[in-house]
């Protein structure tokens, strides 16, 4: 629980603002006013803020609310292991692949227009998820939902920039931080309650259908109160780059997710090897694209900055760890231990509170004094929490109680909070300011791609440990053993993150709006982990 700076928590990473989508210059409204000069009356712009914050909250909650309902979906919809993975990984993949494109489309065609298309599509996709007649339809609807979120989310902070002057944005971003914290706690609880209540006999379906009235209201009010804005010099779309990124990820993720059920066929290994060729072709094409018209999907020159290259690696690997842990954790509690969704949701509350508390402390008090050491300490603390959890899972076995999980979850949450809030500013510290927006968008994108990769790896690090045919008595012990095996992977990943962080600047310099005369600010969307 998830979403990177002094006002935000991380987790699932929505994109950055329009700057990240390709507008590295100060943005302008259609009427020509510079962003930061509100064009709407005072009351209307605060209503517009409430609308876009509601949409952001919908997206943030949708990440965690689905995880808690996965066991119920598996039971009632008779979904296979790979389909369960695709319900989560498909959303993350579509979201990641579309983030930069969604932001750039908003710059070109209007942020209000793309926001309305995105929230309308997100609401429709939620309805399709809620009324899915089989697992295949649910997976397809989740992919559509992720694609629509990629259109909606990048517009949120772009609209804020176009609506509020600079001196008010600090207060607005503070509200976003509160929204992220609320989403971190309420997502699992709301998912647990809706699943437990089994409203109208719909079981897990209300976790998606609850988006319908909220989405329709936000769309209708958004049409009236949000002011349209565009970038005066928006870059062109790099559709070939988007296609190559998506193709490469699919060639990597599909064999990982399906391989176990299909007996790890030869074509799967060939496909994963081919993904490397596709990514090499992407690099070659992006170099030519940058030389030809200066509008590549990925600004490759950024990787010459040591701290940025290391930070991209940290974000990607961190996303892998989160993708593995949160799905495996849910399956362990509800299927392995046989807990109800509500009991599992309540068990995660200490984790969410620890993340929120540590994130605030890290940015406001610790990072200004100790710099990079805070992030490295966070990796070690989170790794220690994983090891404590591993010991308890082994020691108590099937008899473990929620209160016994509180200690490792608080330690893990504290470590995560020390990392997620200041990480983006640390990564951006040595990036040239004219590329800061593009870099911010790329950071959020690769974190989501890492998350999708982690979800794909669940087939290897968790389900691969569990036998294909288990008796009822064997399910619990098998899931407990597989959970411990997956935790070893997560602990190892946290160790790798600690080493990668050595390449980050010792004293991360935050990109604060107004710190340099005439310099555009970097707007970063709140992030929520899955």
mmCIF file of C-alpha atoms in Angstrom, residues 224-498:
data_model
loop_
_atom_site.group_PDB
_atom_site.id
_atom_site.type_symbol
_atom_site.label_atom_id
_atom_site.label_comp_id
_atom_site.label_asym_id
_atom_site.label_seq_id
_atom_site.Cartn_x
_atom_site.Cartn_y
_atom_site.Cartn_z
ATOM 1 C CA UNK A 224 -19.103 21.058 -15.943
ATOM 2 C CA UNK A 225 -16.352 22.164 -13.577
ATOM 3 C CA UNK A 226 -12.981 21.132 -15.032
ATOM 4 C CA UNK A 227 -11.316 23.742 -17.238
ATOM 5 C CA UNK A 228 -9.696 22.484 -20.443
ATOM 6 C CA UNK A 229 -5.939 22.907 -20.889
ATOM 7 C CA UNK A 230 -3.296 21.799 -23.359
ATOM 8 C CA UNK A 231 0.469 22.015 -23.714
ATOM 9 C CA UNK A 232 1.521 24.749 -26.155
ATOM 10 C CA UNK A 233 4.354 22.641 -27.563
ATOM 11 C CA UNK A 234 3.360 19.034 -26.962
ATOM 12 C CA UNK A 235 5.631 16.332 -28.369
ATOM 13 C CA UNK A 236 4.417 13.837 -30.934
ATOM 14 C CA UNK A 237 3.232 10.369 -30.033
ATOM 15 C CA UNK A 238 5.803 7.578 -30.313
ATOM 16 C CA UNK A 239 3.421 4.760 -31.168
ATOM 17 C CA UNK A 240 6.195 2.474 -32.372
ATOM 18 C CA UNK A 241 7.960 2.870 -29.026
ATOM 19 C CA UNK A 242 4.758 2.020 -27.143
ATOM 20 C CA UNK A 243 4.212 -1.043 -29.364
ATOM 21 C CA UNK A 244 7.771 -2.297 -28.801
ATOM 22 C CA UNK A 245 7.575 -1.817 -25.022
ATOM 23 C CA UNK A 246 4.239 -3.638 -24.833
ATOM 24 C CA UNK A 247 5.376 -6.463 -27.131
ATOM 25 C CA UNK A 248 8.602 -6.980 -25.172
ATOM 26 C CA UNK A 249 6.781 -7.127 -21.848
ATOM 27 C CA UNK A 250 4.162 -9.549 -23.187
ATOM 28 C CA UNK A 251 6.866 -11.828 -24.606
ATOM 29 C CA UNK A 252 8.498 -11.843 -21.170
ATOM 30 C CA UNK A 253 5.401 -12.053 -18.944
ATOM 31 C CA UNK A 254 3.209 -14.487 -20.868
ATOM 32 C CA UNK A 255 5.631 -17.444 -20.677
ATOM 33 C CA UNK A 256 6.378 -16.682 -17.012
ATOM 34 C CA UNK A 257 2.684 -16.655 -16.142
ATOM 35 C CA UNK A 258 1.540 -19.580 -18.307
ATOM 36 C CA UNK A 259 4.720 -21.667 -18.295
ATOM 37 C CA UNK A 260 3.981 -23.719 -15.168
ATOM 38 C CA UNK A 261 0.526 -24.799 -16.317
ATOM 39 C CA UNK A 262 1.841 -25.676 -19.790
ATOM 40 C CA UNK A 263 4.829 -27.638 -18.508
ATOM 41 C CA UNK A 264 7.439 -24.996 -19.408
ATOM 42 C CA UNK A 265 7.491 -25.635 -23.189
ATOM 43 C CA UNK A 266 10.484 -24.713 -25.352
ATOM 44 C CA UNK A 267 8.602 -21.907 -27.093
ATOM 45 C CA UNK A 268 8.272 -20.142 -23.739
ATOM 46 C CA UNK A 269 12.036 -19.902 -23.323
ATOM 47 C CA UNK A 270 12.390 -18.789 -26.950
ATOM 48 C CA UNK A 271 9.747 -16.124 -26.353
ATOM 49 C CA UNK A 272 11.511 -14.800 -23.248
ATOM 50 C CA UNK A 273 14.807 -14.695 -25.135
ATOM 51 C CA UNK A 274 13.072 -12.880 -27.971
ATOM 52 C CA UNK A 275 11.920 -10.227 -25.511
ATOM 53 C CA UNK A 276 15.554 -9.175 -25.095
ATOM 54 C CA UNK A 277 15.801 -8.743 -28.866
ATOM 55 C CA UNK A 278 12.662 -6.574 -28.849
ATOM 56 C CA UNK A 279 14.061 -4.374 -26.062
ATOM 57 C CA UNK A 280 17.331 -4.020 -28.016
ATOM 58 C CA UNK A 281 15.289 -2.953 -31.054
ATOM 59 C CA UNK A 282 13.479 -0.441 -28.835
ATOM 60 C CA UNK A 283 16.768 1.146 -27.782
ATOM 61 C CA UNK A 284 17.941 1.373 -31.396
ATOM 62 C CA UNK A 285 14.653 2.874 -32.561
ATOM 63 C CA UNK A 286 14.496 5.396 -29.718
ATOM 64 C CA UNK A 287 17.983 6.648 -30.616
ATOM 65 C CA UNK A 288 16.883 7.255 -34.209
ATOM 66 C CA UNK A 289 13.602 8.777 -33.065
ATOM 67 C CA UNK A 290 15.383 11.246 -30.773
ATOM 68 C CA UNK A 291 17.747 12.280 -33.581
ATOM 69 C CA UNK A 292 14.905 12.657 -36.087
ATOM 70 C CA UNK A 293 12.270 14.694 -34.245
ATOM 71 C CA UNK A 294 13.263 14.894 -30.564
ATOM 72 C CA UNK A 295 10.144 13.080 -29.288
ATOM 73 C CA UNK A 296 11.125 9.546 -28.232
ATOM 74 C CA UNK A 297 9.034 7.560 -25.787
ATOM 75 C CA UNK A 298 12.148 6.983 -23.660
ATOM 76 C CA UNK A 299 14.777 9.723 -23.280
ATOM 77 C CA UNK A 300 17.859 7.474 -23.448
ATOM 78 C CA UNK A 301 20.267 10.284 -22.554
ATOM 79 C CA UNK A 302 18.875 10.127 -19.019
ATOM 80 C CA UNK A 303 20.620 6.796 -18.481
ATOM 81 C CA UNK A 304 23.987 8.526 -18.716
ATOM 82 C CA UNK A 305 23.168 10.033 -15.308
ATOM 83 C CA UNK A 306 24.488 7.527 -12.757
ATOM 84 C CA UNK A 307 21.902 8.269 -10.062
ATOM 85 C CA UNK A 308 19.025 8.041 -12.547
ATOM 86 C CA UNK A 309 20.179 4.722 -14.007
ATOM 87 C CA UNK A 310 20.578 3.302 -10.502
ATOM 88 C CA UNK A 311 17.220 4.734 -9.451
ATOM 89 C CA UNK A 312 15.459 3.143 -12.434
ATOM 90 C CA UNK A 313 16.985 -0.186 -11.405
ATOM 91 C CA UNK A 314 15.826 0.357 -7.798
ATOM 92 C CA UNK A 315 12.297 1.223 -8.895
ATOM 93 C CA UNK A 316 12.053 -1.788 -11.204
ATOM 94 C CA UNK A 317 13.417 -4.283 -8.689
ATOM 95 C CA UNK A 318 11.324 -2.768 -5.890
ATOM 96 C CA UNK A 319 8.240 -3.210 -8.069
ATOM 97 C CA UNK A 320 9.147 -6.880 -8.529
ATOM 98 C CA UNK A 321 9.360 -7.362 -4.744
ATOM 99 C CA UNK A 322 5.992 -5.697 -4.173
ATOM 100 C CA UNK A 323 4.332 -7.648 -6.980
ATOM 101 C CA UNK A 324 5.485 -10.923 -5.469
ATOM 102 C CA UNK A 325 4.750 -10.139 -1.830
ATOM 103 C CA UNK A 326 1.245 -8.690 -1.881
ATOM 104 C CA UNK A 327 -0.377 -11.350 -4.057
ATOM 105 C CA UNK A 328 1.384 -14.215 -2.257
ATOM 106 C CA UNK A 329 0.533 -12.711 1.134
ATOM 107 C CA UNK A 330 -3.174 -12.596 0.307
ATOM 108 C CA UNK A 331 -3.228 -16.197 -0.935
ATOM 109 C CA UNK A 332 -1.272 -17.355 2.130
ATOM 110 C CA UNK A 333 -3.725 -15.803 4.598
ATOM 111 C CA UNK A 334 -6.999 -16.668 2.896
ATOM 112 C CA UNK A 335 -6.285 -20.022 1.243
ATOM 113 C CA UNK A 336 -3.337 -21.339 3.229
ATOM 114 C CA UNK A 337 -4.515 -20.265 6.688
ATOM 115 C CA UNK A 338 -8.215 -20.319 5.783
ATOM 116 C CA UNK A 339 -8.885 -16.793 7.078
ATOM 117 C CA UNK A 340 -11.852 -14.727 5.962
ATOM 118 C CA UNK A 341 -11.312 -11.713 3.718
ATOM 119 C CA UNK A 342 -12.203 -9.390 6.605
ATOM 120 C CA UNK A 343 -9.684 -10.998 8.951
ATOM 121 C CA UNK A 344 -6.989 -10.751 6.293
ATOM 122 C CA UNK A 345 -7.885 -7.118 5.558
ATOM 123 C CA UNK A 346 -7.724 -6.112 9.211
ATOM 124 C CA UNK A 347 -4.368 -7.890 9.573
ATOM 125 C CA UNK A 348 -2.869 -5.487 7.015
ATOM 126 C CA UNK A 349 -3.870 -2.295 8.867
ATOM 127 C CA UNK A 350 -0.639 -2.080 10.972
ATOM 128 C CA UNK A 351 1.376 -2.298 7.762
ATOM 129 C CA UNK A 352 -0.529 0.588 6.144
ATOM 130 C CA UNK A 353 -0.236 2.788 9.231
ATOM 131 C CA UNK A 354 3.499 2.072 9.508
ATOM 132 C CA UNK A 355 4.072 3.020 5.860
ATOM 133 C CA UNK A 356 2.192 6.311 6.274
ATOM 134 C CA UNK A 357 3.969 7.267 9.508
ATOM 135 C CA UNK A 358 7.482 6.388 8.345
ATOM 136 C CA UNK A 359 6.976 8.124 4.999
ATOM 137 C CA UNK A 360 6.131 11.402 6.719
ATOM 138 C CA UNK A 361 9.115 11.151 9.049
ATOM 139 C CA UNK A 362 11.536 10.235 6.282
ATOM 140 C CA UNK A 363 10.801 13.282 4.151
ATOM 141 C CA UNK A 364 10.251 15.887 6.831
ATOM 142 C CA UNK A 365 12.952 14.986 9.345
ATOM 143 C CA UNK A 366 15.293 12.155 8.378
ATOM 144 C CA UNK A 367 16.305 12.679 4.725
ATOM 145 C CA UNK A 368 17.272 16.372 5.219
ATOM 146 C CA UNK A 369 19.710 15.229 7.938
ATOM 147 C CA UNK A 370 20.964 11.847 6.749
ATOM 148 C CA UNK A 371 20.309 11.789 3.001
ATOM 149 C CA UNK A 372 20.780 8.506 1.139
ATOM 150 C CA UNK A 373 21.403 6.565 4.354
ATOM 151 C CA UNK A 374 17.683 6.820 5.137
ATOM 152 C CA UNK A 375 16.743 4.961 1.947
ATOM 153 C CA UNK A 376 19.424 2.335 2.546
ATOM 154 C CA UNK A 377 18.241 1.928 6.120
ATOM 155 C CA UNK A 378 14.714 1.492 4.770
ATOM 156 C CA UNK A 379 15.843 -1.390 2.548
ATOM 157 C CA UNK A 380 17.566 -3.065 5.490
ATOM 158 C CA UNK A 381 14.605 -2.521 7.826
ATOM 159 C CA UNK A 382 12.127 -3.854 5.288
ATOM 160 C CA UNK A 383 14.383 -6.845 4.654
ATOM 161 C CA UNK A 384 14.581 -7.440 8.418
ATOM 162 C CA UNK A 385 10.787 -7.354 8.621
ATOM 163 C CA UNK A 386 10.593 -9.971 5.862
ATOM 164 C CA UNK A 387 13.016 -12.221 7.763
ATOM 165 C CA UNK A 388 11.035 -11.820 10.999
ATOM 166 C CA UNK A 389 7.868 -12.737 9.102
ATOM 167 C CA UNK A 390 9.655 -15.742 7.612
ATOM 168 C CA UNK A 391 10.701 -16.963 11.066
ATOM 169 C CA UNK A 392 7.202 -16.528 12.483
ATOM 170 C CA UNK A 393 5.570 -18.291 9.545
ATOM 171 C CA UNK A 394 7.915 -21.232 10.084
ATOM 172 C CA UNK A 395 7.665 -21.222 13.887
ATOM 173 C CA UNK A 396 3.894 -20.897 14.260
ATOM 174 C CA UNK A 397 2.824 -22.615 11.040
ATOM 175 C CA UNK A 398 -0.938 -22.869 10.595
ATOM 176 C CA UNK A 399 -1.516 -21.682 14.179
ATOM 177 C CA UNK A 400 -0.177 -18.171 13.575
ATOM 178 C CA UNK A 401 -2.501 -15.363 14.717
ATOM 179 C CA UNK A 402 -3.007 -11.867 13.276
ATOM 180 C CA UNK A 403 -1.474 -10.201 16.339
ATOM 181 C CA UNK A 404 1.676 -12.267 15.862
ATOM 182 C CA UNK A 405 1.993 -10.878 12.341
ATOM 183 C CA UNK A 406 1.797 -7.297 13.610
ATOM 184 C CA UNK A 407 5.515 -7.012 14.485
ATOM 185 C CA UNK A 408 6.955 -8.073 11.102
ATOM 186 C CA UNK A 409 4.299 -6.068 9.258
ATOM 187 C CA UNK A 410 5.083 -2.900 11.228
ATOM 188 C CA UNK A 411 8.817 -3.376 10.623
ATOM 189 C CA UNK A 412 8.235 -3.995 6.907
ATOM 190 C CA UNK A 413 5.890 -1.016 6.666
ATOM 191 C CA UNK A 414 8.379 1.266 8.432
ATOM 192 C CA UNK A 415 11.133 0.209 6.044
ATOM 193 C CA UNK A 416 8.923 0.725 3.038
ATOM 194 C CA UNK A 417 7.862 4.157 4.250
ATOM 195 C CA UNK A 418 11.507 5.218 4.557
ATOM 196 C CA UNK A 419 12.010 4.307 0.901
ATOM 197 C CA UNK A 420 8.922 5.265 -1.039
ATOM 198 C CA UNK A 421 8.428 8.894 -0.065
ATOM 199 C CA UNK A 422 11.920 10.313 -0.847
ATOM 200 C CA UNK A 423 12.971 7.884 -3.592
ATOM 201 C CA UNK A 424 11.833 9.855 -6.635
ATOM 202 C CA UNK A 425 13.509 13.062 -5.465
ATOM 203 C CA UNK A 426 16.724 11.102 -4.850
ATOM 204 C CA UNK A 427 16.601 9.618 -8.342
ATOM 205 C CA UNK A 428 15.903 13.003 -9.961
ATOM 206 C CA UNK A 429 18.557 14.925 -8.051
ATOM 207 C CA UNK A 430 21.230 14.797 -10.762
ATOM 208 C CA UNK A 431 18.873 14.805 -13.757
ATOM 209 C CA UNK A 432 19.032 18.006 -15.855
ATOM 210 C CA UNK A 433 16.008 20.091 -14.957
ATOM 211 C CA UNK A 434 14.796 20.298 -18.538
ATOM 212 C CA UNK A 435 14.371 16.498 -18.522
ATOM 213 C CA UNK A 436 13.004 16.203 -14.984
ATOM 214 C CA UNK A 437 9.388 15.751 -16.058
ATOM 215 C CA UNK A 438 10.165 13.009 -18.576
ATOM 216 C CA UNK A 439 12.384 11.289 -16.007
ATOM 217 C CA UNK A 440 9.632 11.370 -13.396
ATOM 218 C CA UNK A 441 7.180 9.759 -15.788
ATOM 219 C CA UNK A 442 9.682 7.073 -16.728
ATOM 220 C CA UNK A 443 10.351 6.275 -13.044
ATOM 221 C CA UNK A 444 6.660 5.694 -12.378
ATOM 222 C CA UNK A 445 6.321 3.612 -15.545
ATOM 223 C CA UNK A 446 9.179 1.203 -14.814
ATOM 224 C CA UNK A 447 7.918 0.706 -11.250
ATOM 225 C CA UNK A 448 4.631 -0.503 -12.689
ATOM 226 C CA UNK A 449 6.449 -2.700 -15.196
ATOM 227 C CA UNK A 450 8.459 -4.185 -12.334
ATOM 228 C CA UNK A 451 5.207 -4.833 -10.492
ATOM 229 C CA UNK A 452 3.799 -6.677 -13.515
ATOM 230 C CA UNK A 453 7.002 -8.724 -13.732
ATOM 231 C CA UNK A 454 6.763 -9.593 -10.028
ATOM 232 C CA UNK A 455 3.182 -10.763 -10.484
ATOM 233 C CA UNK A 456 4.329 -12.940 -13.353
ATOM 234 C CA UNK A 457 7.118 -14.424 -11.216
ATOM 235 C CA UNK A 458 4.563 -15.561 -8.616
ATOM 236 C CA UNK A 459 4.088 -18.623 -10.823
ATOM 237 C CA UNK A 460 7.752 -19.495 -10.269
ATOM 238 C CA UNK A 461 8.377 -18.446 -6.664
ATOM 239 C CA UNK A 462 5.036 -19.505 -5.141
ATOM 240 C CA UNK A 463 2.835 -21.748 -7.266
ATOM 241 C CA UNK A 464 5.867 -23.619 -8.544
ATOM 242 C CA UNK A 465 6.512 -24.669 -4.944
ATOM 243 C CA UNK A 466 2.990 -26.048 -4.504
ATOM 244 C CA UNK A 467 2.032 -29.466 -5.838
ATOM 245 C CA UNK A 468 -0.536 -29.697 -8.637
ATOM 246 C CA UNK A 469 -2.889 -32.022 -6.765
ATOM 247 C CA UNK A 470 -3.345 -31.391 -3.086
ATOM 248 C CA UNK A 471 -5.778 -32.942 -0.670
ATOM 249 C CA UNK A 472 -7.674 -30.602 1.638
ATOM 250 C CA UNK A 473 -5.300 -31.477 4.482
ATOM 251 C CA UNK A 474 -2.243 -30.705 2.334
ATOM 252 C CA UNK A 475 -3.338 -27.226 1.184
ATOM 253 C CA UNK A 476 -2.471 -25.363 4.385
ATOM 254 C CA UNK A 477 1.052 -26.763 4.898
ATOM 255 C CA UNK A 478 1.837 -26.411 1.173
ATOM 256 C CA UNK A 479 0.815 -22.734 1.122
ATOM 257 C CA UNK A 480 2.749 -21.989 4.319
ATOM 258 C CA UNK A 481 5.866 -23.582 2.829
ATOM 259 C CA UNK A 482 5.443 -21.719 -0.477
ATOM 260 C CA UNK A 483 4.931 -18.438 1.380
ATOM 261 C CA UNK A 484 8.217 -18.919 3.220
ATOM 262 C CA UNK A 485 9.970 -19.716 -0.065
ATOM 263 C CA UNK A 486 8.577 -16.530 -1.639
ATOM 264 C CA UNK A 487 9.718 -14.487 1.369
ATOM 265 C CA UNK A 488 13.298 -15.654 0.794
ATOM 266 C CA UNK A 489 13.032 -14.167 -2.698
ATOM 267 C CA UNK A 490 11.691 -10.888 -1.343
ATOM 268 C CA UNK A 491 14.467 -10.717 1.263
ATOM 269 C CA UNK A 492 17.086 -11.302 -1.428
ATOM 270 C CA UNK A 493 15.557 -8.578 -3.592
ATOM 271 C CA UNK A 494 15.702 -6.111 -0.690
ATOM 272 C CA UNK A 495 19.408 -6.902 -0.327
ATOM 273 C CA UNK A 496 19.928 -6.142 -4.021
ATOM 274 C CA UNK A 497 18.035 -2.854 -3.623
ATOM 275 C CA UNK A 498 20.315 -1.885 -0.720
#
